[in-house]
Coordinates of C-alpha atoms and ligand atoms in Angstrom, one line a residue:
X1 CA 0.0 0.0 0.0
X2 CA 1.1 3.5 -0.8
X3 CA 2.5 5.9 1.9
X4 CA -0.3 8.4 2.7
X5 CA 1.0 12.0 2.4
X6 CA -0.5 13.8 5.5
X7 CA -1.1 17.3 4.2
X8 CA -2.7 18.3 7.5
X9 CA 0.5 17.6 9.4
X10 CA 2.8 19.3 6.8
X11 CA 0.4 22.3 6.8
X12 CA 0.7 22.5 10.6
X13 CA 4.5 22.4 10.3
X14 CA 4.3 25.4 7.8
X15 CA 2.1 27.4 10.1
X16 CA 4.4 26.7 13.1
X17 CA 7.3 28.0 11.1
X18 CA 5.3 31.1 10.1
X19 CA 4.5 31.8 13.8
X20 CA 8.2 31.5 14.7
X21 CA 9.2 33.8 11.8
X22 CA 6.6 36.3 12.9
X23 CA 7.9 36.3 16.4
X24 CA 11.4 36.8 15.1
X25 CA 10.3 39.7 13.0
X26 CA 8.7 41.4 16.0
X27 CA 11.9 40.7 18.1
X28 CA 13.8 42.6 15.4
X29 CA 11.5 45.6 15.8
X30 CA 10.0 45.2 12.3
X31 CA 6.3 45.6 11.4
X32 CA 4.4 42.3 12.0
X33 CA 3.0 40.7 8.8
X34 CA -0.3 42.2 7.7
X35 CA -2.8 40.3 5.5
X36 CA -5.9 41.9 4.0
X37 CA -8.6 39.7 2.7
X38 CA -11.3 41.2 0.5
X39 CA -14.6 39.5 -0.2
X40 CA -17.4 40.8 -2.4
X41 CA -20.9 39.2 -2.1
X42 CA -22.4 36.4 -0.1
X43 CA -21.2 33.2 -1.8
X44 CA -21.3 30.8 1.2
X45 CA -18.2 28.7 0.1
X46 CA -16.2 31.9 -0.3
X47 CA -17.4 33.1 3.2
X48 CA -16.1 29.9 4.7
X49 CA -12.7 30.1 2.9
X50 CA -12.3 33.8 3.9
X51 CA -13.2 33.1 7.6
X52 CA -10.6 30.3 7.7
X53 CA -7.9 32.5 6.1
X54 CA -8.5 35.3 8.6
X55 CA -8.6 32.9 11.5
X56 CA -5.2 31.3 10.5
X57 CA -3.7 34.8 10.0
X58 CA -4.6 35.7 13.5
X59 CA -3.3 32.4 14.8
X60 CA 0.1 33.2 13.1
X61 CA 0.2 36.6 15.0
X62 CA -0.5 38.6 11.8
X63 CA -2.3 41.9 11.6
X64 CA -5.4 40.6 9.9
X65 CA -7.8 42.8 8.1
X66 CA -11.0 41.7 6.3
X67 CA -13.1 43.8 4.0
X68 CA -16.6 42.3 3.5
X69 CA -18.3 44.2 0.8
X70 CA -21.9 43.9 -0.5
X71 CA -22.5 42.2 -3.9
X72 CA -23.5 45.5 -5.5
X73 CA -20.0 47.1 -4.8
X74 CA -18.8 48.8 -8.0
X75 CA -15.5 47.9 -9.7
X76 CA -14.4 51.5 -9.0
X77 CA -15.0 51.2 -5.3
X78 CA -13.1 47.9 -5.2
X79 CA -10.2 49.3 -7.1
X80 CA -10.1 52.2 -4.7
X81 CA -9.9 49.8 -1.7
X82 CA -7.0 47.9 -3.4
X83 CA -5.2 51.2 -4.1
X84 CA -5.4 52.1 -0.4
X85 CA -4.2 48.6 0.7
X86 CA -1.3 48.9 -1.8
X87 CA -0.2 52.1 -0.1
X88 CA -0.7 50.9 3.5
X89 CA 2.7 49.9 5.0
X90 CA 1.0 47.7 7.6
X91 CA -0.3 45.4 4.9
X92 CA 2.1 42.9 3.2
X93 CA -0.4 40.6 1.5
X94 CA -3.7 41.4 -0.4
X95 CA -6.0 38.6 -1.3
X96 CA -9.2 39.2 -3.3
X97 CA -11.5 36.1 -2.9
X98 CA -12.7 34.8 -6.2
X99 CA -15.1 34.5 -7.9
X100 CA -16.2 38.2 -8.0
X101 CA -19.7 39.2 -9.1
X102 CA -20.2 39.4 -12.9
X103 CA -20.2 43.2 -13.2
X104 CA -16.6 43.3 -11.8
X105 CA -13.6 42.5 -14.1
X106 CA -11.6 40.1 -12.0
X107 CA -8.6 40.3 -14.2
X108 CA -8.4 44.1 -13.9
X109 CA -8.8 43.8 -10.1
X110 CA -6.0 41.2 -9.8
X111 CA -3.6 43.3 -12.0
X112 CA -4.3 46.3 -9.7
X113 CA -2.8 44.5 -6.7
X114 CA 0.8 45.6 -6.1
X115 CA 3.0 42.6 -7.3
X116 CA 5.0 42.8 -4.0
X117 CA 1.7 42.3 -2.1
X118 CA 0.2 39.7 -4.5
X119 CA 0.4 36.7 -2.1
X120 CA -1.9 34.7 -4.3
X121 CA 0.7 34.9 -7.1
X122 CA -1.8 35.8 -9.8
X123 CA -0.3 39.1 -11.0
X124 CA 1.4 38.9 -14.4
X125 CA 4.7 39.9 -12.8
X126 CA 4.6 36.9 -10.5
X127 CA 3.3 34.6 -13.2
X128 CA 6.2 35.8 -15.4
X129 CA 8.8 35.3 -12.6
X130 CA 7.6 31.7 -12.1
X131 CA 7.6 31.1 -15.8
X132 CA 11.2 32.3 -16.1
X133 CA 12.4 30.4 -13.0
X134 CA 12.8 33.5 -10.8
X135 CA 11.6 31.5 -7.8
X136 CA 13.6 33.5 -5.2
X137 CA 11.4 36.6 -5.7
X138 CA 8.2 35.2 -7.2
X139 CA 5.0 34.7 -5.2
X140 CA 3.8 31.3 -6.3
X141 CA 0.0 30.4 -6.2
X142 CA -0.7 28.7 -2.9
X143 CA -2.2 25.4 -4.0
X144 CA 0.6 24.4 -6.4
X145 CA 3.2 25.7 -3.9
X146 CA 1.7 23.5 -1.2
X147 CA 1.5 20.5 -3.6
X148 CA 5.2 21.0 -4.4
X149 CA 6.1 20.9 -0.6
X150 CA 4.2 17.6 -0.4
X151 CA 6.1 16.2 -3.4
X152 CA 9.4 17.3 -1.9
X153 CA 8.6 15.5 1.4
X154 CA 8.5 12.2 -0.6
X155 CA 11.0 12.8 -3.4
X156 CA 13.4 15.5 -2.1
X157 CA 14.1 18.9 -3.7
X158 CA 15.8 17.8 -6.9
X159 CA 13.4 15.8 -9.1
X160 CA 16.0 15.3 -11.9
X161 CA 15.1 12.4 -14.3
X162 CA 11.5 12.0 -13.1
X163 CA 8.6 12.2 -15.5
X164 CA 5.7 14.4 -14.2
X165 CA 2.2 14.5 -15.7
X166 CA -0.1 17.4 -14.6
X167 CA -3.7 16.8 -15.6
X168 CA -5.3 20.3 -15.8
X169 CA -4.0 23.5 -17.3
X170 CA -5.7 26.2 -15.2
X171 CA -3.8 29.4 -14.4
X172 CA -4.5 28.8 -10.7
X173 CA -3.3 25.2 -10.4
X174 CA -2.2 23.3 -13.5
X175 CA 0.2 25.8 -15.3
X176 CA 2.0 27.0 -12.1
X177 CA 2.3 23.4 -10.9
X178 CA 3.9 22.4 -14.2
X179 CA 6.4 25.4 -14.0
X180 CA 7.4 24.4 -10.4
X181 CA 8.0 20.8 -11.5
X182 CA 10.1 22.0 -14.5
X183 CA 12.1 24.3 -12.2
X184 CA 12.8 21.2 -10.0
X185 CA 14.2 19.4 -13.2
X186 CA 11.3 17.1 -13.9
X187 CA 10.3 16.3 -17.5
X188 CA 6.8 17.7 -17.5
X189 CA 3.7 17.0 -19.6
X190 CA 0.6 19.0 -19.2
X191 CA -2.7 17.1 -20.1
X192 CA -6.1 18.6 -20.5
X193 CA -9.6 17.9 -21.9
X194 CA -8.2 17.5 -25.5
X195 CA -5.4 15.1 -24.6
X196 CA -5.4 11.8 -26.5
X197 CA -5.2 8.6 -24.5
X198 CA -4.8 10.1 -21.1
X199 CA -4.6 6.7 -19.3
X200 CA -1.5 5.8 -21.3
X201 CA 0.1 9.2 -20.7
X202 CA -0.7 9.1 -16.9
X203 CA 1.0 5.7 -16.7
X204 CA 4.3 7.3 -17.8
X205 CA 4.3 9.6 -14.7
X206 CA 6.6 9.2 -11.7
X207 CA 4.7 12.2 -10.3
X208 CA 1.1 12.4 -11.3
X209 CA -0.8 15.6 -10.3
X210 CA -4.6 15.6 -10.8
X211 CA -6.2 19.1 -11.0
X212 CA -9.3 18.5 -13.1
X213 CA -12.4 18.9 -10.9
X214 CA -14.0 15.6 -12.0
X215 CA -14.8 13.2 -9.2
X216 CA -12.7 10.0 -9.3
X217 CA -11.9 10.4 -13.0
X218 CA -8.4 8.9 -12.6
X219 CA -8.5 5.1 -12.1
X220 CA -6.0 2.9 -10.3
X221 CA -4.8 1.3 -13.6
X222 CA -3.8 4.8 -14.9
X223 CA -1.1 4.9 -12.1
X224 CA 2.5 3.8 -12.6
X225 CA 3.6 1.4 -9.8
X226 CA 5.5 3.4 -7.2
X227 CA 4.3 6.8 -8.5
X228 CA 3.7 9.8 -6.3
X229 CA 0.1 10.9 -6.8
X230 CA -1.0 14.4 -5.8
X231 CA -4.8 14.8 -5.9
X232 CA -5.7 18.5 -6.0
X233 CA -9.4 17.9 -6.8
X234 CA -12.1 18.6 -4.3
X235 CA -15.4 17.4 -5.4
X236 CA -18.6 17.0 -3.4
X237 CA -20.7 14.0 -4.4
X238 CA -24.0 12.5 -3.0
X239 CA -23.5 9.9 -0.2
X240 CA -26.9 8.2 0.3
X241 CA -25.1 5.5 2.4
X242 CA -24.6 8.3 5.1
X243 CA -28.3 9.2 5.0
X244 CA -30.7 11.0 2.8
X245 CA -29.4 14.2 1.4
X246 CA -25.9 13.6 2.7
X247 CA -22.7 14.2 0.7
X248 CA -19.0 13.5 0.9
X249 CA -15.7 14.9 -0.6
X250 CA -13.7 12.9 -3.1
X251 CA -10.7 13.8 -5.2
X252 CA -10.1 13.5 -9.0
X253 CA -8.5 10.1 -8.3
X254 CA -10.1 6.8 -7.2
X255 CA -8.2 6.8 -3.9
X256 CA -8.8 3.1 -2.9
X257 CA -7.6 1.9 -6.3
X258 CA -4.6 4.2 -6.7
X259 CA -3.4 3.6 -3.2
X260 CA -2.8 0.0 -4.1
X261 CA -0.4 0.9 -6.9
X262 CA 1.2 4.3 -6.0
X263 CA 4.3 4.7 -3.9
X264 CA 2.7 7.7 -2.1
X265 CA -0.6 9.5 -2.4
X266 CA -2.5 12.4 -0.9
X267 CA -5.9 11.7 0.5
X268 CA -9.0 13.9 0.0
X269 CA -9.7 15.5 2.3
X270 CA -6.5 16.0 4.3
X271 CA -4.0 16.1 1.5
X272 CA -3.5 19.2 -0.7
X273 CA -6.5 21.1 0.8
X274 CA -4.9 22.2 4.1
X275 CA -1.7 23.3 2.3
X276 CA -3.4 26.2 0.5
X277 CA -4.1 28.4 3.5
X278 CA -0.7 27.4 5.1
X279 CA 1.1 28.6 1.9
X280 CA -0.9 31.9 2.0
X281 CA 0.6 32.5 5.4
X282 CA 4.0 31.5 4.2
X283 CA 3.8 34.0 1.3
X284 CA 2.6 36.8 3.6
X285 CA 5.4 36.3 6.2
X286 CA 7.9 36.2 3.2
X287 CA 6.5 39.5 2.0
X288 CA 6.9 41.1 5.4
X289 CA 10.5 39.9 5.6
X290 CA 11.2 41.5 2.2
X291 CA 9.5 44.7 3.2
X292 CA 11.7 44.9 6.3
X293 CA 14.8 44.5 4.1
X294 CA 15.5 41.0 5.4
X295 CA 16.3 37.8 3.6
X296 CA 13.1 36.1 2.4
X297 CA 12.6 32.8 4.3
X298 CA 12.0 29.6 2.4
X299 CA 9.7 26.7 3.1
Ligands
LIG1 N1 -7.2 24.2 -2.0 C1 -7.3 23.3 -2.9 O1 -7.0 22.2 -2.6 C2 -7.7 23.6 -4.3 C3 -7.4 24.9 -4.8 C4 -7.8 25.1 -6.2 C5 -8.5 24.1 -6.8 N2 -8.8 22.9 -6.2 C6 -9.6 21.9 -6.9 O2 -8.8 21.4 -8.0 C7 -9.6 21.1 -9.1 C8 -9.1 21.8 -10.3 O3 -9.2 23.2 -10.1 P1 -8.9 24.3 -11.2 O4 -9.3 25.6 -10.6 O5 -7.6 24.1 -11.8 O6 -10.1 23.8 -12.3 P2 -10.4 24.4 -13.8 O7 -10.0 25.8 -13.9 O8 -11.8 24.0 -14.0 O9 -9.5 23.5 -14.7 C9 -9.7 22.1 -14.9 C10 -8.8 21.6 -15.9 O10 -9.0 20.2 -16.1 C11 -9.1 19.9 -17.5 N3 -10.1 18.8 -17.7 C12 -11.4 18.9 -17.6 N4 -12.0 17.7 -18.0 C13 -10.9 16.9 -18.3 C14 -10.8 15.6 -18.8 N5 -11.9 14.8 -19.0 N6 -9.6 15.1 -19.1 C15 -8.5 15.8 -19.0 N7 -8.5 17.1 -18.5 C16 -9.7 17.6 -18.2 C17 -9.5 21.2 -18.1 O11 -9.1 21.1 -19.5 P3 -9.4 22.3 -20.6 O12 -8.4 23.4 -20.2 O13 -9.1 21.6 -21.9 O14 -10.8 22.7 -20.4 C18 -8.8 22.2 -17.3 O15 -7.5 22.5 -17.8 C19 -11.0 21.3 -8.7 O16 -11.6 20.2 -8.1 C20 -10.8 22.4 -7.6 O17 -11.9 22.3 -6.6 C21 -8.4 22.7 -5.0

């Protein structure tokens, strides 16, 4: 059976390190890390994510600011708030929770965030730095950055000679994940909905990352024996066995099948999921170190 990669425990290690770095920063007399989270509208899933981000920020000892704006907030009002946060020296990270209401241009909003405060790593400057291998100064999107830490726990930092297949090409997960694997010397293939014979391609992967958003699409016989399988997917499906109207979370991989073949695998929940918020904290503390003129810590 595969080793189960415990994302919850790795995320706790990251948060502990962030707390220690925050305390060190205060001891040096520098401004403590400040994270501003902006949410527009009442999407219940977004409200849960934002509450959890603000809670973890406080737990880390950060100055935590939350702007909860009504759904009818105009684009102009939102851009003004971002401009003010860009200019606020007590804020080192700005996160705008997506999706935004349809009347607001999300791309324009993201590109308005100062690149040095873009802890989500979505600004073109940070995307470009990751694409050109400037990892020392880039902010890398939190989910792929967290997935990479999990891969390194199993495989080490240098992945030379390994074949990686990333299923999914989104700007938030698939593409940055592929760039991180490339920077670590993997031979990388990105698969998507137009890829031919995905099962055969997946079977070539020493590292298989699933970021599709389709419940249990990747079967056990798509997995190469001994492979490291990172399941980014979070899908809620009906679970009548738990009672009427009940549901449960599954990944993009059939866990029970893949765990019999893989060398190591992330569970859903408890794998990649907890890493996202932890890496947001890591990016924010890194931003505060840089603002204080100190060497940026690595994770
Ligand atoms: N914190 C976390 O753990 C976290 C964070 C972010 C996302 N997620 C989860 O990760 C999953 C992916 O998220 P995302 O934002 O990257 O999704 P997305 O933007 O919808 O992208 C999905 C990708 O999967 C590809 N795809 C769809 N059907 C496919 C098929 N049958 N065969 C091969 N590829 C297929 C799509 O290909 P095309 O480009 O050709 O359409 C697309 O590139 C979702 O389940 C999401 O909930 C988790």
